[in-house]
């Protein structure tokens, strides 16, 4: 009658050993998982801040076009950081989106995008202009000079204010561009260098609303060779906004986004970042 008791004791001991082994294995797995998860999150965050977020933004830009709905626009770029009424047409609204690599501005009327722009703020974010122009215009946004991008613009524009300046050129291809006017611009909020002629106002083509050219167009030849295209702006073939001047265009404007750098600490960070980009650019150009 003692044998069953021994068997029962042996089974109980085996259960205890098995239980503690299983518990130890679970603890080991738990520690391993607890270690890996924060690491994977760190890697994912790093990837999102670096190459991953740039690739993702390019993927979203590929889905951007005139005529898309406001809902689709928000699904691509999230909640706009700034909203204001457009100058032309006043029935439209400009939505400004901020990303780690570029500013996106979209002009919406009756629930649909009627024009939009992108201004590159990250030197490592290289957007091929062919991807934005149906393959009609080459060059890298934020890196290529105007003379390298546009051979014969149908309009040229330079404006200098007390603390701001802008340079832009336009092209129109008709049906191949789906009857859109493409505007290429140097924006002070973007990366790249500029070397303007210093004239207060120069305008030709659609930038003049059909009137005679203003300023000395010939002086812009050197400007085209030294100034970086950092902004792409697409609008309808009517391009009615262009004659209103750069302040009326749906692009990011220094004065409008200045409040976002209102805190002194943030302003210093912004200045440091801009200076770092400038030094990198000068180094890459051998200056």
PDB file of C-alpha atoms in Angstrom:
ATOM      1  CA  UNK A   1       0.000   0.000   0.000  1.00  0.00           C
ATOM      2  CA  UNK A   2       3.088   2.343   0.374  1.00  0.00           C
ATOM      3  CA  UNK A   3       3.954   2.286  -3.357  1.00  0.00           C
ATOM      4  CA  UNK A   4       1.114   4.546  -4.429  1.00  0.00           C
ATOM      5  CA  UNK A   5       2.218   7.106  -1.859  1.00  0.00           C
ATOM      6  CA  UNK A   6       5.776   7.093  -3.263  1.00  0.00           C
ATOM      7  CA  UNK A   7       4.404   7.432  -6.788  1.00  0.00           C
ATOM      8  CA  UNK A   8       2.242  10.306  -5.669  1.00  0.00           C
ATOM      9  CA  UNK A   9       5.208  12.035  -4.036  1.00  0.00           C
ATOM     10  CA  UNK A  10       7.356  11.562  -7.141  1.00  0.00           C
ATOM     11  CA  UNK A  11       4.591  12.999  -9.348  1.00  0.00           C
ATOM     12  CA  UNK A  12       4.231  15.940  -7.003  1.00  0.00           C
ATOM     13  CA  UNK A  13       7.973  16.643  -7.097  1.00  0.00           C
ATOM     14  CA  UNK A  14       7.992  16.414 -10.877  1.00  0.00           C
ATOM     15  CA  UNK A  15       5.091  18.863 -11.005  1.00  0.00           C
ATOM     16  CA  UNK A  16       6.959  21.285  -8.759  1.00  0.00           C
ATOM     17  CA  UNK A  17      10.092  21.072 -10.920  1.00  0.00           C
ATOM     18  CA  UNK A  18       8.079  21.455 -14.125  1.00  0.00           C
ATOM     19  CA  UNK A  19       6.185  24.417 -12.709  1.00  0.00           C
ATOM     20  CA  UNK A  20       9.291  26.258 -11.602  1.00  0.00           C
ATOM     21  CA  UNK A  21      11.034  25.526 -14.909  1.00  0.00           C
ATOM     22  CA  UNK A  22       8.052  26.906 -16.791  1.00  0.00           C
ATOM     23  CA  UNK A  23       7.942  29.944 -14.535  1.00  0.00           C
ATOM     24  CA  UNK A  24      11.637  30.539 -15.086  1.00  0.00           C
ATOM     25  CA  UNK A  25      11.217  30.218 -18.839  1.00  0.00           C
ATOM     26  CA  UNK A  26       8.299  32.667 -18.739  1.00  0.00           C
ATOM     27  CA  UNK A  27      10.371  35.136 -16.706  1.00  0.00           C
ATOM     28  CA  UNK A  28      13.238  34.853 -19.189  1.00  0.00           C
ATOM     29  CA  UNK A  29      10.908  35.451 -22.123  1.00  0.00           C
ATOM     30  CA  UNK A  30       9.232  38.351 -20.334  1.00  0.00           C
ATOM     31  CA  UNK A  31      12.579  40.039 -19.629  1.00  0.00           C
ATOM     32  CA  UNK A  32      13.655  39.493 -23.230  1.00  0.00           C
ATOM     33  CA  UNK A  33      10.437  40.962 -24.589  1.00  0.00           C
ATOM     34  CA  UNK A  34      10.565  43.872 -22.142  1.00  0.00           C
ATOM     35  CA  UNK A  35      14.087  44.598 -23.355  1.00  0.00           C
ATOM     36  CA  UNK A  36      13.332  44.251 -27.063  1.00  0.00           C
ATOM     37  CA  UNK A  37      10.125  46.318 -27.142  1.00  0.00           C
ATOM     38  CA  UNK A  38      11.709  49.625 -25.987  1.00  0.00           C
ATOM     39  CA  UNK A  39      14.606  48.967 -28.354  1.00  0.00           C
ATOM     40  CA  UNK A  40      12.268  48.346 -31.277  1.00  0.00           C
ATOM     41  CA  UNK A  41      10.315  51.488 -30.402  1.00  0.00           C
ATOM     42  CA  UNK A  42      13.560  53.452 -30.296  1.00  0.00           C
ATOM     43  CA  UNK A  43      14.617  52.057 -33.676  1.00  0.00           C
ATOM     44  CA  UNK A  44      11.200  52.817 -35.162  1.00  0.00           C
ATOM     45  CA  UNK A  45      11.249  56.387 -33.820  1.00  0.00           C
ATOM     46  CA  UNK A  46      14.755  56.895 -35.177  1.00  0.00           C
ATOM     47  CA  UNK A  47      13.715  55.522 -38.563  1.00  0.00           C
ATOM     48  CA  UNK A  48      10.644  57.752 -38.636  1.00  0.00           C
ATOM     49  CA  UNK A  49      12.767  60.820 -37.842  1.00  0.00           C
ATOM     50  CA  UNK A  50      15.335  59.943 -40.489  1.00  0.00           C
ATOM     51  CA  UNK A  51      14.963  58.156 -43.805  1.00  0.00           C
ATOM     52  CA  UNK A  52      11.643  56.560 -43.025  1.00  0.00           C
ATOM     53  CA  UNK A  53       9.754  59.807 -42.585  1.00  0.00           C
ATOM     54  CA  UNK A  54      11.253  61.222 -45.769  1.00  0.00           C
ATOM     55  CA  UNK A  55      10.176  58.163 -47.715  1.00  0.00           C
ATOM     56  CA  UNK A  56       6.713  58.344 -46.177  1.00  0.00           C
ATOM     57  CA  UNK A  57       6.332  62.023 -47.088  1.00  0.00           C
ATOM     58  CA  UNK A  58       7.313  61.263 -50.690  1.00  0.00           C
ATOM     59  CA  UNK A  59       4.712  58.495 -50.752  1.00  0.00           C
ATOM     60  CA  UNK A  60       2.049  60.940 -49.598  1.00  0.00           C
ATOM     61  CA  UNK A  61       3.129  63.616 -52.061  1.00  0.00           C
ATOM     62  CA  UNK A  62       2.570  61.093 -54.847  1.00  0.00           C
ATOM     63  CA  UNK A  63      -1.122  61.116 -53.876  1.00  0.00           C
ATOM     64  CA  UNK A  64      -1.421  64.907 -53.966  1.00  0.00           C
ATOM     65  CA  UNK A  65      -3.020  66.642 -56.958  1.00  0.00           C
ATOM     66  CA  UNK A  66      -5.339  69.474 -57.921  1.00  0.00           C
ATOM     67  CA  UNK A  67      -8.956  68.518 -57.419  1.00  0.00           C
ATOM     68  CA  UNK A  68      -8.520  66.126 -54.488  1.00  0.00           C
ATOM     69  CA  UNK A  69     -10.968  66.617 -51.644  1.00  0.00           C
ATOM     70  CA  UNK A  70     -10.223  68.410 -48.398  1.00  0.00           C
ATOM     71  CA  UNK A  71     -10.766  65.126 -46.543  1.00  0.00           C
ATOM     72  CA  UNK A  72      -8.139  63.434 -48.701  1.00  0.00           C
ATOM     73  CA  UNK A  73      -5.772  66.359 -48.096  1.00  0.00           C
ATOM     74  CA  UNK A  74      -6.092  65.954 -44.323  1.00  0.00           C
ATOM     75  CA  UNK A  75      -5.615  62.198 -44.583  1.00  0.00           C
ATOM     76  CA  UNK A  76      -2.249  62.871 -46.222  1.00  0.00           C
ATOM     77  CA  UNK A  77      -0.848  65.645 -44.026  1.00  0.00           C
ATOM     78  CA  UNK A  78      -2.973  65.652 -40.878  1.00  0.00           C
ATOM     79  CA  UNK A  79      -4.327  68.717 -39.128  1.00  0.00           C
ATOM     80  CA  UNK A  80      -3.230  72.074 -40.662  1.00  0.00           C
ATOM     81  CA  UNK A  81      -1.122  74.205 -38.357  1.00  0.00           C
ATOM     82  CA  UNK A  82      -2.343  77.496 -39.885  1.00  0.00           C
ATOM     83  CA  UNK A  83      -5.526  78.464 -41.706  1.00  0.00           C
ATOM     84  CA  UNK A  84      -6.305  81.788 -43.373  1.00  0.00           C
ATOM     85  CA  UNK A  85      -8.520  83.269 -46.068  1.00  0.00           C
ATOM     86  CA  UNK A  86      -6.935  83.413 -49.507  1.00  0.00           C
ATOM     87  CA  UNK A  87      -6.295  86.751 -51.209  1.00  0.00           C
ATOM     88  CA  UNK A  88      -7.347  85.436 -54.617  1.00  0.00           C
ATOM     89  CA  UNK A  89     -10.005  84.083 -54.697  1.00  0.00           C
ATOM     90  CA  UNK A  90     -11.340  85.269 -51.362  1.00  0.00           C
ATOM     91  CA  UNK A  91     -13.807  82.382 -51.324  1.00  0.00           C
ATOM     92  CA  UNK A  92     -10.876  79.971 -50.872  1.00  0.00           C
ATOM     93  CA  UNK A  93      -8.997  78.970 -47.717  1.00  0.00           C
ATOM     94  CA  UNK A  94      -5.267  78.347 -47.381  1.00  0.00           C
ATOM     95  CA  UNK A  95      -4.263  75.439 -45.156  1.00  0.00           C
ATOM     96  CA  UNK A  96      -0.642  75.253 -43.990  1.00  0.00           C
ATOM     97  CA  UNK A  97       0.848  71.898 -42.941  1.00  0.00           C
ATOM     98  CA  UNK A  98       4.207  71.545 -41.209  1.00  0.00           C
ATOM     99  CA  UNK A  99       6.349  68.420 -41.516  1.00  0.00           C
ATOM    100  CA  UNK A 100       9.930  67.667 -40.464  1.00  0.00           C
ATOM    101  CA  UNK A 101      11.109  68.077 -44.042  1.00  0.00           C
ATOM    102  CA  UNK A 102       8.855  70.563 -45.817  1.00  0.00           C
ATOM    103  CA  UNK A 103       5.980  73.009 -45.608  1.00  0.00           C
ATOM    104  CA  UNK A 104       2.829  72.060 -47.501  1.00  0.00           C
ATOM    105  CA  UNK A 105       0.265  74.737 -48.372  1.00  0.00           C
ATOM    106  CA  UNK A 106      -3.033  73.883 -50.044  1.00  0.00           C
ATOM    107  CA  UNK A 107      -5.689  76.288 -51.277  1.00  0.00           C
ATOM    108  CA  UNK A 108      -9.177  74.806 -50.925  1.00  0.00           C
ATOM    109  CA  UNK A 109     -12.417  76.048 -52.438  1.00  0.00           C
ATOM    110  CA  UNK A 110     -15.795  74.283 -52.171  1.00  0.00           C
ATOM    111  CA  UNK A 111     -14.140  71.303 -50.506  1.00  0.00           C
ATOM    112  CA  UNK A 112     -11.502  70.684 -53.198  1.00  0.00           C
ATOM    113  CA  UNK A 113      -7.842  71.661 -53.693  1.00  0.00           C
ATOM    114  CA  UNK A 114      -7.464  74.307 -56.421  1.00  0.00           C
ATOM    115  CA  UNK A 115      -3.719  74.932 -55.935  1.00  0.00           C
ATOM    116  CA  UNK A 116      -0.941  73.700 -53.665  1.00  0.00           C
ATOM    117  CA  UNK A 117       2.755  74.094 -52.930  1.00  0.00           C
ATOM    118  CA  UNK A 118       5.659  72.416 -51.189  1.00  0.00           C
ATOM    119  CA  UNK A 119       8.706  74.202 -49.732  1.00  0.00           C
ATOM    120  CA  UNK A 120      11.643  71.986 -48.756  1.00  0.00           C
ATOM    121  CA  UNK A 121      13.261  72.760 -45.386  1.00  0.00           C
ATOM    122  CA  UNK A 122      15.474  69.661 -45.063  1.00  0.00           C
ATOM    123  CA  UNK A 123      18.583  69.371 -47.240  1.00  0.00           C
ATOM    124  CA  UNK A 124      18.400  65.571 -47.050  1.00  0.00           C
ATOM    125  CA  UNK A 125      14.844  65.530 -48.363  1.00  0.00           C
ATOM    126  CA  UNK A 126      15.398  65.322 -52.116  1.00  0.00           C
ATOM    127  CA  UNK A 127      12.244  65.554 -54.211  1.00  0.00           C
ATOM    128  CA  UNK A 128      12.636  64.861 -57.927  1.00  0.00           C
ATOM    129  CA  UNK A 129      10.673  67.523 -59.797  1.00  0.00           C
ATOM    130  CA  UNK A 130       9.787  64.928 -62.439  1.00  0.00           C
ATOM    131  CA  UNK A 131       7.561  63.293 -59.838  1.00  0.00           C
ATOM    132  CA  UNK A 132       5.640  66.553 -59.399  1.00  0.00           C
ATOM    133  CA  UNK A 133       5.441  67.605 -63.064  1.00  0.00           C
ATOM    134  CA  UNK A 134       4.472  64.388 -64.906  1.00  0.00           C
ATOM    135  CA  UNK A 135       8.099  64.033 -65.987  1.00  0.00           C
ATOM    136  CA  UNK A 136       8.101  67.388 -67.810  1.00  0.00           C
ATOM    137  CA  UNK A 137      10.636  69.220 -65.633  1.00  0.00           C
ATOM    138  CA  UNK A 138      13.840  67.794 -64.143  1.00  0.00           C
ATOM    139  CA  UNK A 139      15.907  68.786 -61.136  1.00  0.00           C
ATOM    140  CA  UNK A 140      15.928  68.265 -57.375  1.00  0.00           C
ATOM    141  CA  UNK A 141      13.818  70.535 -55.205  1.00  0.00           C
ATOM    142  CA  UNK A 142      16.037  72.324 -52.688  1.00  0.00           C
ATOM    143  CA  UNK A 143      19.237  71.626 -54.650  1.00  0.00           C
ATOM    144  CA  UNK A 144      18.919  72.531 -58.342  1.00  0.00           C
ATOM    145  CA  UNK A 145      19.315  76.084 -59.623  1.00  0.00           C
ATOM    146  CA  UNK A 146      16.696  77.745 -61.824  1.00  0.00           C
ATOM    147  CA  UNK A 147      18.941  77.617 -64.886  1.00  0.00           C
ATOM    148  CA  UNK A 148      19.205  73.837 -64.432  1.00  0.00           C
ATOM    149  CA  UNK A 149      15.462  73.340 -64.041  1.00  0.00           C
ATOM    150  CA  UNK A 150      13.774  75.612 -66.581  1.00  0.00           C
ATOM    151  CA  UNK A 151      15.244  76.318 -70.002  1.00  0.00           C
ATOM    152  CA  UNK A 152      12.712  78.902 -71.146  1.00  0.00           C
ATOM    153  CA  UNK A 153      10.234  80.129 -68.512  1.00  0.00           C
ATOM    154  CA  UNK A 154       7.079  81.864 -69.749  1.00  0.00           C
ATOM    155  CA  UNK A 155       7.200  84.234 -66.790  1.00  0.00           C
ATOM    156  CA  UNK A 156       9.788  85.587 -64.340  1.00  0.00           C
ATOM    157  CA  UNK A 157       9.347  87.364 -61.028  1.00  0.00           C
ATOM    158  CA  UNK A 158      11.587  89.026 -58.456  1.00  0.00           C
ATOM    159  CA  UNK A 159      10.439  91.039 -55.465  1.00  0.00           C
ATOM    160  CA  UNK A 160      12.391  92.690 -52.669  1.00  0.00           C
ATOM    161  CA  UNK A 161      10.843  94.092 -49.518  1.00  0.00           C
ATOM    162  CA  UNK A 162      12.278  95.641 -46.379  1.00  0.00           C
ATOM    163  CA  UNK A 163      13.004  92.247 -44.796  1.00  0.00           C
ATOM    164  CA  UNK A 164      11.834  89.710 -47.368  1.00  0.00           C
ATOM    165  CA  UNK A 165      12.540  88.711 -50.938  1.00  0.00           C
ATOM    166  CA  UNK A 166      11.297  86.155 -53.437  1.00  0.00           C
ATOM    167  CA  UNK A 167      12.162  84.863 -56.875  1.00  0.00           C
ATOM    168  CA  UNK A 168       9.981  82.708 -59.126  1.00  0.00           C
ATOM    169  CA  UNK A 169       9.546  81.418 -62.666  1.00  0.00           C
ATOM    170  CA  UNK A 170       6.528  79.821 -64.331  1.00  0.00           C
ATOM    171  CA  UNK A 171       5.978  77.264 -67.084  1.00  0.00           C
ATOM    172  CA  UNK A 172       2.925  76.011 -68.925  1.00  0.00           C
ATOM    173  CA  UNK A 173       2.777  72.878 -71.086  1.00  0.00           C
ATOM    174  CA  UNK A 174      -0.925  72.701 -71.915  1.00  0.00           C
ATOM    175  CA  UNK A 175      -2.410  69.214 -72.075  1.00  0.00           C
ATOM    176  CA  UNK A 176       0.803  67.323 -71.063  1.00  0.00           C
ATOM    177  CA  UNK A 177       0.655  69.127 -67.699  1.00  0.00           C
ATOM    178  CA  UNK A 178      -3.139  68.650 -67.517  1.00  0.00           C
ATOM    179  CA  UNK A 179      -3.498  72.378 -68.178  1.00  0.00           C
ATOM    180  CA  UNK A 180      -1.739  73.309 -64.954  1.00  0.00           C
ATOM    181  CA  UNK A 181       0.710  76.178 -64.517  1.00  0.00           C
ATOM    182  CA  UNK A 182       3.869  75.158 -62.673  1.00  0.00           C
ATOM    183  CA  UNK A 183       5.645  77.784 -60.595  1.00  0.00           C
ATOM    184  CA  UNK A 184       9.184  77.291 -59.286  1.00  0.00           C
ATOM    185  CA  UNK A 185      10.239  79.588 -56.488  1.00  0.00           C
ATOM    186  CA  UNK A 186      13.003  80.442 -54.056  1.00  0.00           C
ATOM    187  CA  UNK A 187      11.361  80.910 -50.674  1.00  0.00           C
ATOM    188  CA  UNK A 188      13.190  82.316 -47.644  1.00  0.00           C
ATOM    189  CA  UNK A 189      11.628  79.591 -45.503  1.00  0.00           C
ATOM    190  CA  UNK A 190      13.277  76.889 -47.607  1.00  0.00           C
ATOM    191  CA  UNK A 191      16.814  75.585 -48.059  1.00  0.00           C
ATOM    192  CA  UNK A 192      19.314  76.667 -50.690  1.00  0.00           C
ATOM    193  CA  UNK A 193      21.092  79.835 -51.730  1.00  0.00           C
ATOM    194  CA  UNK A 194      19.884  82.973 -53.467  1.00  0.00           C
ATOM    195  CA  UNK A 195      21.653  85.796 -55.262  1.00  0.00           C
ATOM    196  CA  UNK A 196      19.011  88.229 -56.468  1.00  0.00           C
ATOM    197  CA  UNK A 197      19.514  91.255 -58.694  1.00  0.00           C
ATOM    198  CA  UNK A 198      18.348  93.674 -55.999  1.00  0.00           C
ATOM    199  CA  UNK A 199      15.510  95.208 -57.997  1.00  0.00           C
ATOM    200  CA  UNK A 200      12.364  96.080 -56.075  1.00  0.00           C
ATOM    201  CA  UNK A 201      10.079  94.408 -58.596  1.00  0.00           C
ATOM    202  CA  UNK A 202      10.594  92.481 -61.807  1.00  0.00           C
ATOM    203  CA  UNK A 203       7.707  90.682 -63.503  1.00  0.00           C
ATOM    204  CA  UNK A 204       6.806  89.208 -66.880  1.00  0.00           C
ATOM    205  CA  UNK A 205       4.273  86.794 -68.363  1.00  0.00           C
ATOM    206  CA  UNK A 206       1.494  85.625 -66.020  1.00  0.00           C
ATOM    207  CA  UNK A 207       3.085  87.567 -63.157  1.00  0.00           C
ATOM    208  CA  UNK A 208       1.987  90.833 -64.834  1.00  0.00           C
ATOM    209  CA  UNK A 209      -1.655  90.014 -65.621  1.00  0.00           C
ATOM    210  CA  UNK A 210      -1.125  90.748 -69.312  1.00  0.00           C
ATOM    211  CA  UNK A 211       0.579  94.139 -68.891  1.00  0.00           C
ATOM    212  CA  UNK A 212       4.049  94.966 -70.121  1.00  0.00           C
ATOM    213  CA  UNK A 213       7.044  93.478 -68.297  1.00  0.00           C
ATOM    214  CA  UNK A 214       8.291  95.414 -65.291  1.00  0.00           C
ATOM    215  CA  UNK A 215      11.942  95.832 -64.329  1.00  0.00           C
ATOM    216  CA  UNK A 216      15.072  94.669 -66.118  1.00  0.00           C
ATOM    217  CA  UNK A 217      14.495  91.048 -67.163  1.00  0.00           C
ATOM    218  CA  UNK A 218      18.020  90.674 -68.558  1.00  0.00           C
ATOM    219  CA  UNK A 219      19.538  91.135 -65.111  1.00  0.00           C
ATOM    220  CA  UNK A 220      17.808  87.964 -63.990  1.00  0.00           C
ATOM    221  CA  UNK A 221      20.086  85.740 -66.056  1.00  0.00           C
ATOM    222  CA  UNK A 222      22.726  85.644 -63.330  1.00  0.00           C
ATOM    223  CA  UNK A 223      20.025  85.210 -60.713  1.00  0.00           C
ATOM    224  CA  UNK A 224      18.853  82.043 -62.470  1.00  0.00           C
ATOM    225  CA  UNK A 225      22.346  80.537 -62.283  1.00  0.00           C
ATOM    226  CA  UNK A 226      22.884  81.215 -58.569  1.00  0.00           C
ATOM    227  CA  UNK A 227      19.464  80.781 -56.972  1.00  0.00           C
ATOM    228  CA  UNK A 228      18.056  77.471 -55.709  1.00  0.00           C
ATOM    229  CA  UNK A 229      14.559  76.249 -56.480  1.00  0.00           C
ATOM    230  CA  UNK A 230      13.171  75.181 -53.098  1.00  0.00           C
ATOM    231  CA  UNK A 231       9.430  75.623 -53.706  1.00  0.00           C
ATOM    232  CA  UNK A 232       7.089  74.021 -56.228  1.00  0.00           C
ATOM    233  CA  UNK A 233       3.622  75.505 -56.703  1.00  0.00           C
ATOM    234  CA  UNK A 234       0.887  74.094 -58.968  1.00  0.00           C
ATOM    235  CA  UNK A 235      -2.229  76.010 -59.985  1.00  0.00           C
ATOM    236  CA  UNK A 236      -4.756  76.108 -62.816  1.00  0.00           C
ATOM    237  CA  UNK A 237      -3.822  77.422 -66.258  1.00  0.00           C
ATOM    238  CA  UNK A 238      -5.617  80.690 -65.473  1.00  0.00           C
ATOM    239  CA  UNK A 239      -2.966  81.422 -62.805  1.00  0.00           C
ATOM    240  CA  UNK A 240      -4.975  84.428 -61.633  1.00  0.00           C
ATOM    241  CA  UNK A 241      -3.172  84.457 -58.292  1.00  0.00           C
ATOM    242  CA  UNK A 242       0.276  85.046 -59.813  1.00  0.00           C
ATOM    243  CA  UNK A 243      -0.309  88.674 -60.805  1.00  0.00           C
ATOM    244  CA  UNK A 244      -1.204  89.526 -57.205  1.00  0.00           C
ATOM    245  CA  UNK A 245       2.408  89.182 -56.064  1.00  0.00           C
ATOM    246  CA  UNK A 246       4.137  86.594 -53.886  1.00  0.00           C
ATOM    247  CA  UNK A 247       2.193  87.649 -50.773  1.00  0.00           C
ATOM    248  CA  UNK A 248      -1.026  86.372 -52.375  1.00  0.00           C
ATOM    249  CA  UNK A 249       0.329  82.964 -53.403  1.00  0.00           C
ATOM    250  CA  UNK A 250      -0.523  79.801 -51.449  1.00  0.00           C
ATOM    251  CA  UNK A 251       3.054  79.211 -50.336  1.00  0.00           C
ATOM    252  CA  UNK A 252       4.600  79.400 -46.878  1.00  0.00           C
ATOM    253  CA  UNK A 253       5.454  82.976 -45.875  1.00  0.00           C
ATOM    254  CA  UNK A 254       8.020  83.985 -43.277  1.00  0.00           C
ATOM    255  CA  UNK A 255       5.803  86.557 -41.566  1.00  0.00           C
ATOM    256  CA  UNK A 256       2.856  84.170 -41.312  1.00  0.00           C
ATOM    257  CA  UNK A 257       4.798  81.349 -39.657  1.00  0.00           C
ATOM    258  CA  UNK A 258       6.890  83.661 -37.446  1.00  0.00           C
ATOM    259  CA  UNK A 259       4.483  83.271 -34.465  1.00  0.00           C
ATOM    260  CA  UNK A 260       5.370  79.569 -34.402  1.00  0.00           C
ATOM    261  CA  UNK A 261       8.894  80.632 -33.441  1.00  0.00           C
ATOM    262  CA  UNK A 262       7.676  83.239 -30.950  1.00  0.00           C
ATOM    263  CA  UNK A 263       9.380  81.726 -27.893  1.00  0.00           C
ATOM    264  CA  UNK A 264      12.997  82.876 -27.594  1.00  0.00           C
ATOM    265  CA  UNK A 265      14.289  79.331 -27.069  1.00  0.00           C
ATOM    266  CA  UNK A 266      12.506  78.028 -30.164  1.00  0.00           C
ATOM    267  CA  UNK A 267      13.695  81.020 -32.172  1.00  0.00           C
ATOM    268  CA  UNK A 268      17.304  80.298 -31.199  1.00  0.00           C
ATOM    269  CA  UNK A 269      16.865  76.662 -32.208  1.00  0.00           C
ATOM    270  CA  UNK A 270      15.459  77.760 -35.557  1.00  0.00           C
ATOM    271  CA  UNK A 271      18.366  80.162 -36.164  1.00  0.00           C
ATOM    272  CA  UNK A 272      20.882  77.469 -35.221  1.00  0.00           C
ATOM    273  CA  UNK A 273      19.218  75.018 -37.599  1.00  0.00           C
ATOM    274  CA  UNK A 274      19.207  77.552 -40.444  1.00  0.00           C
ATOM    275  CA  UNK A 275      22.880  78.375 -39.833  1.00  0.00           C
ATOM    276  CA  UNK A 276      23.776  74.680 -39.846  1.00  0.00           C
ATOM    277  CA  UNK A 277      21.977  74.187 -43.169  1.00  0.00           C
ATOM    278  CA  UNK A 278      23.734  77.228 -44.632  1.00  0.00           C
ATOM    279  CA  UNK A 279      27.169  75.965 -43.607  1.00  0.00           C
ATOM    280  CA  UNK A 280      26.453  72.516 -45.038  1.00  0.00           C
ATOM    281  CA  UNK A 281      25.280  74.060 -48.296  1.00  0.00           C
ATOM    282  CA  UNK A 282      28.364  76.281 -48.577  1.00  0.00           C
ATOM    283  CA  UNK A 283      30.606  73.286 -47.869  1.00  0.00           C
ATOM    284  CA  UNK A 284      28.882  71.168 -50.523  1.00  0.00           C
ATOM    285  CA  UNK A 285      29.283  73.984 -53.055  1.00  0.00           C
ATOM    286  CA  UNK A 286      32.947  74.438 -52.173  1.00  0.00           C
ATOM    287  CA  UNK A 287      32.559  77.943 -50.773  1.00  0.00           C
TER     288      UNK A 287
END
